[in-house]
XYZ file of N, CA and C in Angstrom:
828
model
N 124.816 -123.512 -11.068
C 124.405 -123.419 -12.326
C 123.130 -122.239 -12.831
N 123.542 -121.223 -14.695
C 122.738 -120.291 -14.570
C 121.441 -119.801 -14.585
N 120.822 -118.726 -14.606
C 119.272 -118.949 -14.366
C 118.911 -118.626 -15.593
N 118.060 -119.679 -16.139
C 117.360 -119.161 -17.653
C 116.488 -118.385 -16.569
N 116.195 -117.413 -18.335
C 115.470 -116.090 -18.833
C 114.813 -116.060 -18.386
N 114.508 -114.669 -17.597
C 112.998 -114.294 -16.437
C 111.618 -115.193 -17.995
N 110.503 -115.450 -17.498
C 109.180 -114.905 -17.925
C 108.827 -114.013 -17.681
N 108.080 -114.194 -18.822
C 107.057 -112.541 -19.607
C 106.392 -112.482 -18.536
N 106.198 -110.969 -18.893
C 104.035 -111.047 -18.047
C 103.420 -110.931 -18.790
N 101.984 -111.931 -18.586
C 100.416 -112.019 -19.258
C 101.239 -111.127 -20.902
N 100.556 -111.541 -21.548
C 99.427 -110.382 -22.300
C 99.007 -108.821 -21.913
N 98.108 -109.147 -21.287
C 96.622 -107.803 -20.468
C 97.925 -108.054 -19.771
N 98.552 -108.325 -18.344
C 99.768 -107.474 -18.020
C 100.541 -106.569 -19.064
N 101.338 -107.124 -19.334
C 102.116 -106.737 -20.442
C 101.809 -105.277 -21.211
N 100.487 -105.552 -21.659
C 100.130 -104.193 -22.138
C 99.817 -102.944 -21.172
N 99.736 -103.733 -20.000
C 99.060 -102.446 -19.759
C 100.029 -101.888 -18.452
N 101.204 -102.787 -18.437
C 102.486 -102.146 -17.933
C 103.202 -100.638 -19.507
N 103.092 -101.867 -20.507
C 103.663 -100.222 -21.786
C 102.840 -98.888 -22.332
N 101.382 -99.433 -21.334
C 100.975 -98.180 -21.643
C 100.542 -96.964 -20.204
N 101.756 -97.518 -19.680
C 101.949 -97.405 -18.257
C 103.696 -96.135 -18.284
N 104.773 -97.033 -19.532
C 105.700 -97.121 -19.247
C 105.556 -96.082 -19.968
N 105.604 -96.191 -20.854
C 105.021 -94.904 -21.721
C 105.040 -93.681 -21.677
N 103.654 -93.378 -20.271
C 104.168 -91.964 -20.106
C 105.326 -91.695 -18.747
N 105.453 -92.850 -18.187
C 107.088 -92.897 -17.489
C 107.570 -91.834 -18.747
N 108.452 -92.536 -19.732
C 109.622 -92.602 -20.106
C 109.145 -90.945 -21.063
N 108.452 -91.015 -21.497
C 107.616 -89.181 -21.727
C 108.234 -88.207 -21.279
N 108.750 -88.105 -20.125
C 108.688 -86.976 -19.080
C 110.063 -86.855 -19.238
N 111.399 -87.012 -19.584
C 112.616 -87.764 -20.273
C 113.009 -87.085 -21.010
N 114.061 -87.106 -21.126
C 115.052 -86.099 -22.026
C 115.184 -87.837 -23.360
N 116.231 -88.135 -22.168
C 117.142 -89.089 -22.411
C 116.085 -90.803 -21.684
N 115.746 -91.343 -22.227
C 114.651 -92.540 -22.026
C 115.696 -93.556 -21.150
N 116.730 -93.434 -20.474
C 117.472 -94.863 -19.518
C 116.523 -93.484 -18.397
N 116.363 -92.393 -18.598
C 116.145 -91.410 -16.772
C 115.508 -91.770 -15.741
N 114.552 -92.896 -16.801
C 113.929 -93.568 -16.366
C 113.124 -94.378 -16.175
N 114.608 -95.030 -15.664
C 114.251 -96.479 -14.668
C 114.265 -96.030 -13.714
N 114.405 -95.710 -12.614
C 114.344 -95.353 -11.439
C 112.601 -95.887 -11.382
N 111.797 -93.932 -12.202
C 110.530 -94.906 -11.690
C 109.312 -96.367 -12.269
N 110.516 -96.019 -13.616
C 109.831 -97.894 -14.387
C 110.136 -99.723 -13.940
N 111.170 -98.836 -11.850
C 111.357 -99.898 -11.063
C 110.337 -99.805 -10.546
N 109.838 -98.918 -9.577
C 108.987 -99.095 -8.729
C 107.206 -99.094 -9.746
N 107.157 -98.580 -11.245
C 106.145 -99.294 -11.113
C 105.678 -101.180 -11.466
N 107.458 -101.420 -11.938
C 106.990 -102.926 -12.059
C 106.570 -103.435 -10.192
N 107.892 -102.971 -9.111
C 107.162 -102.813 -8.208
C 106.229 -102.741 -8.036
N 104.859 -101.716 -7.954
C 103.536 -102.039 -7.255
C 102.777 -102.662 -8.558
N 103.035 -103.761 -9.235
C 102.337 -104.381 -9.842
C 102.732 -105.897 -9.142
N 103.567 -106.008 -8.533
C 104.362 -107.782 -7.953
C 104.310 -107.764 -6.317
N 104.416 -106.155 -6.060
C 104.871 -106.239 -4.655
C 106.553 -106.135 -4.514
N 107.129 -106.575 -5.203
C 107.919 -106.356 -5.230
C 109.270 -106.555 -6.604
N 110.309 -105.807 -7.220
C 111.211 -106.504 -7.948
C 111.609 -107.876 -8.796
N 110.537 -107.893 -8.946
C 111.128 -108.832 -10.143
C 111.792 -109.425 -11.106
N 113.180 -110.462 -10.777
C 113.114 -110.685 -12.315
C 112.640 -111.041 -13.978
N 111.100 -110.835 -13.338
C 110.257 -110.140 -14.680
C 110.562 -108.863 -14.690
N 110.380 -108.284 -14.166
C 109.878 -106.832 -13.877
C 111.529 -106.055 -14.298
N 112.757 -106.583 -13.958
C 114.073 -105.787 -14.230
C 113.558 -106.406 -15.958
N 113.095 -107.306 -15.933
C 113.595 -107.517 -17.763
C 112.496 -107.090 -18.884
N 111.605 -106.549 -17.864
C 110.313 -105.892 -18.906
C 111.166 -104.413 -18.550
N 112.581 -103.186 -17.842
C 112.419 -102.380 -17.406
C 113.848 -102.627 -19.027
N 114.566 -103.322 -18.900
C 115.316 -103.839 -19.798
C 115.141 -102.985 -21.024
N 114.083 -104.106 -21.694
C 112.763 -103.774 -23.013
C 112.869 -102.592 -23.465
N 112.570 -101.875 -22.716
C 111.511 -101.090 -22.449
C 112.339 -99.133 -22.721
N 113.751 -100.119 -21.792
C 114.714 -98.649 -21.929
C 116.400 -98.955 -23.114
N 115.794 -99.927 -23.643
C 116.721 -100.729 -24.732
C 118.410 -100.868 -23.412
N 118.468 -101.116 -22.492
C 119.235 -101.472 -21.233
C 119.682 -103.042 -21.297
N 120.729 -103.235 -20.734
C 120.252 -104.916 -20.179
C 120.685 -105.478 -19.001
N 120.185 -106.809 -19.227
C 119.697 -107.337 -17.312
C 120.499 -106.908 -16.727
N 121.384 -106.299 -16.565
C 123.001 -106.721 -15.762
C 122.867 -104.524 -15.027
N 122.024 -104.410 -16.395
C 122.859 -101.974 -16.016
C 120.975 -102.218 -15.119
N 119.876 -102.956 -15.070
C 118.642 -102.609 -14.838
C 119.210 -103.430 -13.057
N 119.773 -104.501 -13.364
C 120.001 -105.167 -11.891
C 120.827 -104.668 -10.920
N 121.563 -104.013 -11.890
C 123.074 -103.018 -10.819
C 122.545 -102.268 -9.902
N 120.840 -101.253 -11.227
C 119.649 -100.085 -10.383
C 119.022 -100.668 -8.505
N 118.725 -101.497 -9.209
C 117.406 -102.443 -9.014
C 118.542 -102.700 -7.291
N 119.631 -102.917 -7.337
C 119.798 -104.080 -5.954
C 120.816 -102.390 -4.707
N 120.864 -101.255 -5.977
C 121.660 -100.316 -5.275
C 120.863 -99.884 -4.298
N 119.209 -99.377 -4.873
C 118.503 -98.701 -3.872
C 117.298 -99.634 -2.821
N 118.057 -99.336 -1.809
C 116.881 -100.012 -0.951
C 115.458 -99.709 -0.554
N 115.640 -99.446 -1.515
C 113.244 -98.791 -1.448
C 112.989 -100.183 -3.103
N 113.741 -100.642 -3.262
C 113.248 -101.335 -4.058
C 113.663 -102.804 -3.695
N 112.574 -103.796 -3.235
C 112.427 -105.526 -2.804
C 112.428 -105.979 -3.361
N 113.392 -106.555 -2.702
C 113.881 -108.035 -3.797
C 113.540 -109.443 -3.706
N 112.798 -108.968 -2.646
C 111.674 -110.470 -2.824
C 110.258 -109.853 -2.192
N 109.704 -111.228 -1.835
C 108.039 -110.535 -1.297
C 108.817 -110.269 -0.075
N 107.252 -109.036 -0.430
C 106.979 -108.824 1.083
C 105.835 -108.183 1.229
N 105.403 -107.330 2.708
C 104.444 -108.075 3.035
C 103.255 -106.338 2.261
N 101.821 -105.778 3.312
C 100.798 -105.133 1.752
C 101.301 -103.740 3.178
N 102.135 -103.291 4.212
C 102.554 -102.233 4.816
C 103.872 -102.960 5.746
N 104.827 -102.014 4.121
C 105.684 -101.842 4.832
C 106.612 -100.961 6.225
N 106.434 -101.449 7.916
C 107.068 -100.677 9.071
C 108.939 -100.679 9.594
N 108.959 -100.155 9.211
C 110.492 -99.786 9.075
C 110.725 -98.324 10.810
N 111.474 -98.999 11.723
C 112.190 -98.204 12.706
C 112.969 -97.786 12.690
N 113.135 -96.207 12.975
C 113.984 -95.403 12.249
C 115.346 -95.751 13.946
N 117.099 -96.247 13.754
C 117.168 -96.708 14.608
C 118.610 -96.365 15.050
N 118.656 -95.204 13.596
C 119.714 -94.373 13.528
C 120.105 -93.165 14.376
N 121.541 -92.896 15.139
C 121.475 -92.864 16.670
C 120.308 -91.664 16.941
N 120.006 -90.802 17.332
C 118.500 -89.817 17.976
C 117.164 -91.176 18.058
N 116.744 -91.234 17.224
C 115.664 -92.179 16.859
C 117.013 -93.300 17.913
N 116.766 -93.753 17.764
C 117.478 -95.224 19.222
C 117.525 -95.075 20.052
N 118.828 -93.878 20.189
C 118.759 -93.222 21.899
C 117.246 -92.907 22.953
N 116.588 -92.436 21.478
C 115.182 -92.586 22.544
C 114.613 -93.060 22.057
N 114.766 -94.437 22.174
C 113.590 -95.178 22.448
C 113.347 -96.311 20.888
N 114.157 -95.989 19.925
C 114.091 -96.367 18.830
C 114.662 -97.584 18.399
N 115.617 -97.759 19.214
C 116.011 -99.858 19.378
C 115.877 -100.969 20.456
N 114.417 -99.922 21.044
C 113.925 -100.765 21.652
C 112.585 -101.256 21.125
N 111.911 -99.986 21.123
C 110.858 -100.248 19.393
C 110.753 -101.536 18.655
N 111.921 -101.189 17.913
C 112.464 -102.624 17.321
C 112.631 -103.777 17.766
N 113.310 -104.489 18.198
C 113.622 -105.362 19.517
C 111.881 -105.933 20.146
N 111.396 -105.153 20.440
C 109.937 -105.327 20.828
C 108.971 -105.876 19.301
N 108.720 -105.350 18.662
C 107.788 -106.252 16.876
C 108.138 -107.298 16.673
N 110.009 -107.464 16.868
C 110.090 -108.698 16.729
C 110.221 -109.499 17.366
N 109.426 -109.077 18.343
C 109.246 -110.713 19.698
C 108.174 -110.716 18.775
N 107.510 -109.750 19.618
C 105.819 -109.754 18.723
C 105.341 -109.571 17.339
N 105.576 -109.583 16.668
C 105.813 -110.309 15.218
C 105.307 -111.892 14.618
N 106.797 -112.448 15.099
C 107.595 -112.857 15.860
C 108.666 -113.128 14.085
N 109.288 -112.008 13.759
C 109.925 -112.374 12.800
C 112.084 -111.416 12.826
N 112.485 -111.303 12.059
C 113.235 -110.703 12.138
C 113.415 -109.882 11.156
N 114.633 -109.217 10.627
C 115.363 -107.190 10.649
C 114.214 -107.310 8.517
N 113.274 -107.200 7.997
C 113.002 -107.882 6.415
C 112.318 -108.897 6.129
N 111.645 -109.652 6.681
C 110.581 -110.370 7.307
C 109.603 -110.233 7.214
N 109.349 -111.080 6.848
C 107.386 -111.057 6.593
C 106.428 -111.508 7.620
N 105.740 -110.992 8.426
C 104.584 -112.665 8.789
C 104.075 -112.419 8.418
N 103.231 -114.215 8.602
C 102.723 -115.329 7.938
C 101.720 -114.970 7.177
N 100.709 -114.153 7.409
C 99.788 -113.910 7.044
C 99.959 -112.269 5.639
N 101.338 -111.976 5.403
C 101.514 -111.072 4.713
C 100.975 -109.703 4.666
N 101.310 -109.661 5.201
C 99.976 -107.891 6.879
C 101.311 -107.413 6.618
N 102.623 -106.938 6.800
C 103.923 -106.730 8.007
C 104.739 -106.473 7.453
N 106.036 -106.161 7.235
C 107.224 -106.630 6.445
C 107.393 -105.999 7.041
N 108.058 -106.697 8.428
C 109.047 -105.102 9.704
C 111.498 -104.687 8.977
N 111.759 -104.070 9.153
C 112.805 -103.407 9.016
C 112.983 -101.943 9.909
N 114.817 -102.227 9.744
C 115.580 -101.129 10.989
C 115.656 -100.080 8.975
N 115.251 -98.599 9.952
C 115.712 -97.756 8.337
C 116.103 -97.333 9.600
N 117.019 -95.874 8.648
C 118.774 -94.723 8.745
C 117.696 -94.152 9.329
N 117.999 -92.896 9.157
C 117.569 -91.702 8.944
C 116.489 -90.706 8.302
N 115.320 -90.467 8.488
C 114.270 -90.034 7.586
C 114.034 -88.912 7.858
N 114.424 -87.972 8.135
C 115.023 -86.136 8.672
C 113.827 -86.136 9.563
N 113.215 -87.216 10.321
C 112.762 -86.064 11.295
C 112.577 -86.472 12.981
N 113.662 -85.179 13.327
C 114.766 -85.938 14.235
C 113.385 -85.704 15.773
N 113.230 -84.350 14.952
C 112.120 -83.364 16.579
C 111.304 -84.013 16.242
N 110.415 -85.676 16.019
C 109.926 -86.300 16.516
C 110.022 -87.184 16.586
N 111.533 -88.688 16.914
C 112.395 -89.408 17.705
C 111.256 -89.388 18.961
N 111.105 -91.387 18.842
C 111.228 -92.227 17.881
C 110.380 -92.423 16.873
N 110.622 -92.653 15.971
C 109.890 -92.668 14.114
C 109.612 -93.796 13.536
N 108.257 -93.878 13.323
C 108.201 -95.417 12.576
C 107.551 -94.964 11.494
N 107.931 -96.095 9.858
C 107.035 -95.203 9.312
C 106.784 -96.153 9.225
N 105.810 -96.108 7.807
C 104.811 -97.776 7.748
C 105.151 -97.408 5.501
N 105.325 -97.140 5.317
C 104.956 -97.536 3.731
C 104.988 -95.903 3.060
N 106.848 -95.617 3.874
C 106.900 -94.196 3.640
C 105.843 -92.796 4.440
N 105.133 -93.604 5.160
C 104.680 -92.700 6.059
C 104.815 -92.013 7.775
N 105.179 -90.225 7.931
C 104.975 -90.995 9.101
C 104.285 -91.518 10.642
N 105.193 -92.353 11.385
C 103.816 -92.297 13.381
C 104.720 -92.060 13.983
N 104.175 -91.100 13.917
C 105.761 -89.364 15.123
C 105.998 -90.463 16.658
N 106.456 -89.967 17.279
C 106.765 -90.059 18.553
C 106.256 -90.838 19.310
N 106.943 -92.713 18.999
C 106.314 -93.852 19.301
C 106.788 -94.276 20.673
N 106.376 -95.559 20.874
C 106.707 -95.795 22.206
C 107.108 -97.399 21.880
N 107.399 -97.951 22.795
C 107.146 -99.767 22.528
C 105.906 -100.145 22.075
N 104.957 -99.512 23.508
C 103.138 -100.068 23.018
C 102.093 -99.528 22.239
N 101.999 -97.943 21.818
C 102.016 -97.406 20.498
C 102.935 -98.756 19.195
N 103.433 -98.800 19.040
C 103.556 -99.204 17.569
C 102.936 -100.846 18.192
N 103.932 -101.294 18.962
C 102.943 -102.679 19.135
C 100.837 -102.412 18.115
N 100.642 -101.422 19.187
C 99.328 -101.288 18.446
C 99.759 -100.844 17.405
N 99.727 -100.209 17.087
C 99.708 -100.075 15.116
C 99.817 -101.892 14.701
N 100.068 -102.373 14.428
C 101.185 -103.538 13.348
C 100.041 -104.374 13.929
N 99.618 -103.839 15.391
C 97.964 -104.967 15.324
C 97.224 -104.633 14.708
N 96.952 -102.857 14.394
C 95.913 -102.942 13.495
C 95.987 -103.043 12.069
N 97.305 -103.157 11.685
C 97.375 -102.813 10.643
C 96.842 -104.990 9.902
N 97.533 -105.105 10.916
C 96.685 -107.433 10.381
C 95.447 -107.148 10.326
N 94.996 -106.483 11.655
C 93.365 -106.699 11.491
C 92.803 -105.477 10.540
N 93.254 -104.746 9.837
C 92.664 -104.315 8.702
C 91.363 -103.426 9.185
N 92.312 -103.125 10.969
C 91.754 -101.552 10.876
C 92.330 -100.500 10.665
N 91.506 -98.671 10.530
C 92.281 -97.797 10.464
C 93.104 -97.181 10.488
N 94.556 -96.579 10.003
C 94.932 -96.367 11.295
C 95.876 -95.172 9.952
N 96.318 -94.004 10.859
C 96.050 -92.627 10.583
C 97.893 -91.797 10.654
N 99.289 -92.274 9.727
C 99.745 -91.289 10.049
C 100.168 -89.947 10.707
N 100.427 -89.157 11.532
C 100.984 -88.267 12.465
C 100.498 -87.541 11.483
N 101.028 -86.339 10.956
C 101.322 -86.175 8.938
C 101.836 -86.429 7.213
N 101.007 -86.655 7.198
C 101.364 -86.345 5.588
C 99.624 -86.866 4.844
N 100.129 -87.842 3.463
C 98.659 -88.627 2.846
C 98.006 -89.962 4.433
N 97.259 -90.052 3.712
C 96.735 -91.048 4.896
C 97.194 -92.915 3.763
N 97.382 -93.756 4.654
C 97.566 -94.685 4.277
C 97.104 -95.452 2.911
N 97.774 -96.184 2.166
C 98.017 -97.200 1.265
C 98.721 -98.274 1.966
N 98.414 -99.532 0.303
C 99.156 -100.432 1.033
C 100.449 -100.393 -0.550
N 101.468 -100.772 0.226
C 102.539 -100.803 -0.810
C 103.316 -100.480 -2.095
N 101.956 -102.129 -2.577
C 102.258 -101.761 -4.036
C 101.130 -100.269 -4.701
N 100.243 -99.388 -4.123
C 99.585 -98.554 -4.042
C 100.290 -96.930 -3.629
N 101.614 -97.444 -2.930
C 102.792 -96.883 -2.373
C 103.429 -96.502 -3.884
N 104.060 -97.437 -4.457
C 104.663 -97.975 -5.544
C 104.477 -97.229 -7.371
N 103.310 -97.582 -6.575
C 102.520 -96.332 -8.210
C 102.856 -94.712 -7.712
N 101.766 -94.677 -6.379
C 102.860 -92.963 -6.620
C 103.855 -92.680 -6.822
N 104.917 -93.439 -6.347
C 106.515 -93.049 -6.329
C 106.036 -92.810 -7.888
N 106.112 -94.114 -8.929
C 106.936 -93.761 -9.908
C 105.663 -93.240 -11.124
N 104.592 -91.829 -10.025
C 104.823 -90.527 -10.876
C 102.815 -90.757 -10.968
N 102.497 -91.267 -10.867
C 101.337 -91.751 -11.677
C 100.555 -90.606 -10.000
N 99.720 -90.467 -10.102
C 98.327 -89.671 -9.614
C 98.082 -90.113 -8.567
N 97.449 -89.906 -7.038
C 96.804 -90.381 -5.986
C 95.972 -89.452 -6.410
N 94.880 -90.975 -6.427
C 93.208 -90.109 -7.016
C 92.873 -90.445 -5.785
N 93.237 -90.233 -4.471
C 92.309 -91.039 -2.950
C 91.546 -89.659 -2.649
N 90.421 -89.495 -2.670
C 89.615 -88.213 -2.001
C 90.863 -88.165 -0.446
N 91.150 -85.985 -1.067
C 92.205 -86.006 0.247
C 93.216 -86.311 0.569
N 93.838 -86.869 -0.680
C 95.480 -87.261 -0.432
C 95.487 -85.833 -0.419
N 95.743 -85.670 -1.290
C 96.917 -84.524 -2.088
C 97.012 -83.362 -1.222
N 96.049 -83.287 -0.783
C 95.412 -82.710 -0.268
C 96.355 -82.277 1.878
N 96.020 -83.544 2.108
C 96.882 -83.819 3.685
C 98.490 -83.647 3.117
N 99.521 -82.934 4.289
C 100.164 -82.524 4.256
C 101.270 -83.139 5.532
N 102.275 -83.043 5.781
C 102.865 -82.819 6.728
C 104.012 -82.034 7.114
N 104.294 -80.719 7.772
C 104.819 -79.980 8.105
C 106.306 -80.344 9.183
N 107.153 -79.256 9.377
C 108.581 -79.800 9.736
C 108.121 -79.458 11.406
N 108.294 -80.099 12.570
C 108.325 -80.269 14.269
C 109.077 -78.285 14.083
N 108.260 -78.288 16.235
C 108.888 -76.595 16.652
C 110.733 -77.100 16.023
N 111.130 -78.100 16.332
C 112.410 -78.889 16.726
C 113.289 -77.466 15.501
N 112.349 -78.241 14.277
C 113.188 -77.959 13.150
C 113.161 -76.402 12.646
N 112.367 -75.701 13.458
C 111.898 -74.893 12.776
C 112.171 -73.272 13.190
N 113.318 -73.576 14.255
C 114.280 -72.750 15.340
C 114.696 -72.033 14.565
N 115.653 -72.379 13.278
C 116.461 -71.538 12.502
C 115.324 -70.716 12.035
N 114.561 -70.811 11.084
C 113.402 -69.958 10.531
C 112.947 -68.823 11.828
N 112.034 -68.998 12.343
C 112.084 -68.325 13.209
C 112.491 -66.932 13.572
N 114.318 -67.705 14.411
C 115.369 -67.090 13.640
C 115.317 -65.956 12.845
N 115.057 -66.339 11.456
C 115.776 -65.612 10.626
C 114.523 -64.282 10.215
N 113.317 -65.121 10.913
C 112.115 -63.750 10.885
C 112.492 -62.367 11.813
N 113.251 -63.062 12.641
C 112.798 -62.148 14.238
C 111.803 -63.345 14.855
N 111.526 -63.568 14.453
C 110.482 -64.239 15.662
C 110.264 -64.406 16.859
N 112.500 -65.341 17.145
C 112.904 -65.262 18.051
C 112.657 -64.822 19.616
N 112.084 -66.021 20.799
C 112.148 -64.756 21.895
C 113.884 -65.301 22.721
N 113.428 -64.367 23.334
C 115.138 -63.693 24.199
C 115.856 -64.999 24.284
N 116.958 -64.723 24.411
C 118.214 -66.192 23.886
C 117.801 -66.829 24.872
N 118.395 -68.054 25.045
C 117.831 -68.754 26.183
C 119.121 -69.950 26.101
N 120.656 -68.893 27.492
C 122.051 -70.047 27.852
C 121.859 -71.325 28.326
N 122.298 -72.234 27.691
C 121.927 -73.102 29.135
C 123.231 -73.972 28.939
N 123.738 -74.236 30.128
C 124.793 -74.191 30.442
C 124.861 -76.153 31.313
N 125.045 -76.462 31.278
C 125.026 -78.236 31.470
C 125.055 -78.428 33.423
N 126.374 -77.340 33.566
C 127.025 -78.505 34.244
C 126.938 -78.177 35.741
N 125.949 -76.660 35.798
C 125.902 -76.047 36.976
C 123.839 -75.829 36.765
N 123.736 -77.128 37.004
C 122.164 -77.635 37.492
C 120.869 -77.261 36.735
N 121.816 -77.649 35.846
C 120.770 -77.550 34.451
C 120.570 -75.561 33.857
N 119.273 -76.321 32.628
C 118.981 -75.739 31.804
C 118.885 -74.340 33.154
N 117.644 -72.841 32.539
C 118.559 -71.557 32.470
C 117.832 -70.291 32.260
N 116.925 -69.936 31.763
C 117.461 -67.789 31.089
C 117.185 -67.525 31.636
N 118.514 -67.533 31.488
C 119.209 -65.769 31.357
C 118.905 -64.401 30.286
N 119.483 -62.917 31.044
C 118.965 -62.038 29.681
C 120.429 -61.842 29.066
N 119.745 -61.635 26.934
C 120.749 -62.036 26.772
C 122.184 -60.796 26.587
N 121.905 -60.135 27.171
C 123.195 -58.709 27.533
C 124.166 -59.781 28.174
N 123.494 -60.963 29.191
C 124.288 -61.702 30.822
C 125.378 -62.424 29.701
N 127.058 -62.797 29.737
C 127.544 -63.360 28.902
C 128.374 -63.898 30.598
N 128.601 -66.001 30.297
C 128.168 -66.733 31.138
C 130.465 -66.842 30.618
N 130.932 -66.110 32.323
C 132.539 -66.307 32.226
C 132.720 -67.448 33.261
N 133.014 -68.458 32.367
C 133.849 -69.971 32.980
C 134.362 -68.761 33.832
N 135.091 -70.573 35.421
C 134.822 -70.125 36.288
C 137.167 -70.627 35.807
N 138.553 -70.616 36.374
C 139.579 -70.872 35.766
C 139.161 -72.381 35.770
N 138.083 -73.638 37.147
C 138.508 -74.747 36.931
C 136.824 -75.277 36.545
N 136.267 -74.389 36.511
C 134.796 -74.579 34.491
C 135.511 -75.600 33.608
N 135.479 -76.908 33.762
C 135.525 -78.137 32.279
C 135.192 -77.247 31.212
N 135.505 -77.227 29.201
C 134.652 -76.375 28.476
C 134.975 -78.026 27.819
N 134.093 -76.891 26.707
C 133.592 -78.513 25.600
C 132.784 -77.650 24.690
N 132.274 -78.218 24.015
C 131.491 -77.866 22.780
C 130.724 -77.576 23.011
N 130.212 -77.164 23.543
C 129.269 -76.577 24.832
C 129.277 -75.223 25.389
N 130.260 -74.999 24.907
C 130.921 -73.195 25.610
C 131.568 -73.093 24.342
N 131.852 -71.201 24.503
C 132.613 -70.839 22.931
C 133.591 -70.828 22.447
N 133.849 -71.235 21.536
C 134.931 -71.472 20.603
C 136.590 -71.401 21.551
N 136.775 -72.256 21.439
C 138.202 -72.438 21.913
C 139.179 -72.826 21.114
N 140.353 -72.139 21.888
C 142.057 -72.005 20.856
C 142.347 -73.618 20.212
N 142.732 -73.458 19.165
C 143.313 -74.330 18.057
C 144.786 -73.921 17.990
N 145.309 -74.990 17.872
C 146.460 -74.671 17.045
C 146.904 -73.615 15.851
N 145.555 -74.196 15.559
C 145.245 -72.926 14.022
C 144.922 -71.489 14.817
N 144.987 -71.186 15.282
C 144.078 -70.301 15.349
C 145.617 -69.595 16.756
N 146.308 -70.210 17.455
C 147.016 -70.032 18.506
C 147.975 -68.887 18.317
N 148.449 -67.877 17.776
C 150.236 -67.854 16.844
C 150.772 -68.623 17.643
N 151.166 -68.577 19.516
C 151.919 -68.867 19.973
C 152.562 -70.690 19.484
N 152.026 -71.346 18.413
C 150.977 -72.747 18.300
C 150.918 -72.876 16.781
N 151.618 -72.106 16.040
C 150.994 -72.775 14.499
C 151.529 -73.842 14.818
N 149.705 -74.266 13.468
C 150.023 -75.816 12.762
C 151.040 -76.292 12.305
N 150.955 -75.223 10.983
C 152.416 -75.387 9.802
C 150.528 -75.585 8.454
N 151.558 -76.076 7.929
C 151.639 -76.558 7.117
C 150.764 -78.040 6.989
N 149.915 -79.036 5.677
C 150.063 -80.423 6.268
C 150.375 -80.405 5.387
N 151.065 -81.630 5.859
C 151.818 -82.376 5.194
C 151.559 -83.501 3.892
N 152.158 -83.099 2.833
C 151.634 -84.333 2.187
C 151.586 -85.985 2.319
N 150.711 -87.100 1.117
C 150.697 -88.706 1.995
C 151.915 -88.809 2.242
N 152.786 -89.879 3.027
C 153.425 -90.523 2.802
C 154.618 -89.825 3.664
N 154.569 -88.330 3.680
C 155.944 -87.571 4.951
C 156.009 -88.096 5.787
């Protein structure tokens, strides 16, 4: 059966959202460019993007509800069903996974009694696995409302969600102090974070991420040559070059090897067209 039109917001709520929406739309030369922050705005009202919220965005921007729905269902940051005050995301992408992310995610599912994308009965925590959040040098990483909790273990992650459910203050490893998901959505809509000290709080990249920058500045120490097959890493002088023995297996850890494209005796030739 087709759905009935979405109900409207109460008059006082709609009036408040219209005032906020006018500020958002005014930032853009083309009003439809304001759709993403407006979806965050309506998400801050109810904790997820409802049919009413999508109707509101469509009416404000002169779009169809189909156009708004297409965007709201494309991006994972927009929730389509009620969710918790704290979105706990465990990175299960490659590096975090092998460093313990998979174990953390499995342990939290058992500890909280929920599956992926589900919310605890008290409405406090929604658990999900997430893709890479560009913090690989702090792996495994857990995020709460998009704030970083680095170098987690199964035990520390359990304590984290317990503290969130009990109302105990928790502080991210770096970045702004934690706030509820609704508050986070309003900040993502482009409204200022008025909490004392929140704007000044910041977090930078870790040491592993900054190696290239230090090299560019000439701040790096002696080169470290790693030989993973002859007993582990060790330091050698920069002017000493490792020469592999005839029987030593070479790989991408070592010097580049000749390929058909670089070997005159075995040219690769032009690539064939599809179907040839």
